[in-house]
């Protein structure tokens, strides 16, 4: 059978899935955690605890402050010692709550048993409420508050749920391990999300470099109705929602539109697992799987760690050598951010941390553009990266807007493929951010 | 043969005659009266088109000046590139009094030299501050400090600012700077400020923009303002030019008398003066650091 993939562009970087065979280990609860209130896209959560308050595992720390915002819960039990601003992995200051850990006492409402609960009697709006109250966000990387995706405008309807088990980023294996270790929970989560989205069909897209996960989920999915496992040809960036919809359903999301406009809702497998835990076990989202990998890590592995754990601790536990690393990346190597300081903390979106040696990480000196148009042929959105780069560099934002710079998904395929090593994406990101700002200002004026 | 030449001359002659009539009518009908003084004023202005006055180019300012002169008041308009001399000439031409304004200069408010704020990480992205600012907090880790990639240098039309290789910070050339403010707009971190040049070029400024707590700021830069407030209490009671907000001191140039007391009090050396301060015990710090 010919495997499906998205039709336009894409690259295939070396996979380097060093930690694929290492099963998920539980990372011990640290002595102190710092839980940031802006772990998601949208408005930071509003703190509801004060300094000196006692909290348990799962206690609400911050409530959503706006339509696009998510609740934040405590990942440990202990005393709140500080509410102040700390730097996130990008060096940006965000409000956060520091908790000194005392014991490991959980909220009574959370079901801590290991039994798998398959039946769910709740209706769609109740499920969405639970997602909202227990702080579920998209865990593929963008951390978009999950409940918002299921609150459809009255004139729109979905007919398919798409679950992203692609993990197209090199190095990362957190979703792969999750699919191998919690397949039934994921599938229950998917059926709950189908109910929330009021759809009959769900597709779980998995790339062919994870045959074990495909086989296991195919076997388990036989006992669920409406869930189909779709093996996909390996191609980056297949995990981007528009590309995944194209690959699985052959539908194209028009420029400036959302997946819902073509009748789809897209979520990650890790989100499906988080939904399962929230709906069936009443467990808020306060821990996730993080991959620690790269050539400077002695034992590349996957940890399940509490949100707020210092990432430096996790790197140390995996015997990563911070001092001699050439580059430390939070997230995947293609879309993640190189960090300038390892003093940042686990968030709901921390899918991995990669320690690269200096040789691997060093960017070559940029040369002049040779007009080979390789960036154009690999752009999965059909844009012209060389042109967008030049327009952004010269601050010609109006022209960049006309060239659809806002459609860029920042996958980095252009920079990856450029034979002249031009910093295409760096400039495009700069241009895109400015165009977005100009568009916001224009909208505010009207 | 001669017939071809003749026809050509007749046809071309006819076309040009008709065009001339059309052009004459159009030129008459759509004539726009322009005050001849605008051209004259534009002639007086330096013609640098730097935009420092807030208008798009010198002609824009000339139009505004002539328009304002009809109301008899051009006090709100000023050409920073030409300075008081140019404005006096403009005033003379338009027959108006122009009050002299204090000369100004761009001040780069960051003291994070390579020795005070050592490089922690390497940034290998494009050399443009505006881009670097969106993806990194800087090679020395300070999220408020100078990125040193020279957007201000590229923006300056007068070659008045350059990056000192030794310190990694931009230096303003006092002779060349016309305080047009192009660098202020170019700096994505808002480090550069246009401040009065001061009497006899004596001025004092805080060379830091860091609004973090003192201990946090000091981790990245030994010359950071820690917001201790010693400068504010050292400032003479009648002057009170210094305010400290968000762990950062600011000296109001309108109030400052450039006595230099705060410079001596500052424990981190974040406050620097453009002139030499004779301390009681020891002479002031190395002159390489005073790029005011």
Short mmCIF file of C-alpha atoms in Angstrom, two decimals, chain A residues 84 90 93 327 337 340 361-363 392-393 395 423 426-427 429-430, chain B residues 121 124-128 130-131 134-138 143 212-213 216:
data_model
loop_
_atom_site.label_atom_id
_atom_site.label_comp_id
_atom_site.label_asym_id
_atom_site.label_seq_id
_atom_site.Cartn_x
_atom_site.Cartn_y
_atom_site.Cartn_z
CA UNK A 84 6.86 36.68 41.01
CA UNK A 90 12.86 32.09 25.67
CA UNK A 93 9.56 37.15 32.01
CA UNK A 327 23.62 24.42 21.84
CA UNK A 337 14.21 27.47 20.77
CA UNK A 340 20.66 30.99 26.60
CA UNK A 361 24.99 23.13 16.29
CA UNK A 362 27.23 25.62 14.55
CA UNK A 363 25.56 27.47 11.73
CA UNK A 392 11.40 41.30 6.15
CA UNK A 393 15.05 42.28 6.17
CA UNK A 395 11.25 46.17 6.79
CA UNK A 423 18.95 32.75 8.02
CA UNK A 426 14.93 34.18 11.48
CA UNK A 427 14.00 37.04 9.18
CA UNK A 429 9.71 35.25 11.95
CA UNK A 430 10.68 38.87 12.47
CA UNK B 121 26.20 32.36 24.97
CA UNK B 124 24.71 33.03 15.41
CA UNK B 125 21.52 34.34 13.86
CA UNK B 126 21.33 37.32 11.51
CA UNK B 127 23.19 40.45 12.61
CA UNK B 128 20.21 42.65 13.12
CA UNK B 130 15.48 43.82 15.68
CA UNK B 131 15.64 40.11 14.76
CA UNK B 134 12.68 38.62 19.11
CA UNK B 135 14.59 35.38 19.70
CA UNK B 136 17.25 35.98 22.34
CA UNK B 137 17.85 37.97 25.47
CA UNK B 138 21.36 38.79 24.30
CA UNK B 143 17.12 41.17 28.56
CA UNK B 212 15.03 43.55 37.18
CA UNK B 213 15.76 43.22 40.87
CA UNK B 216 19.09 39.36 39.16
#
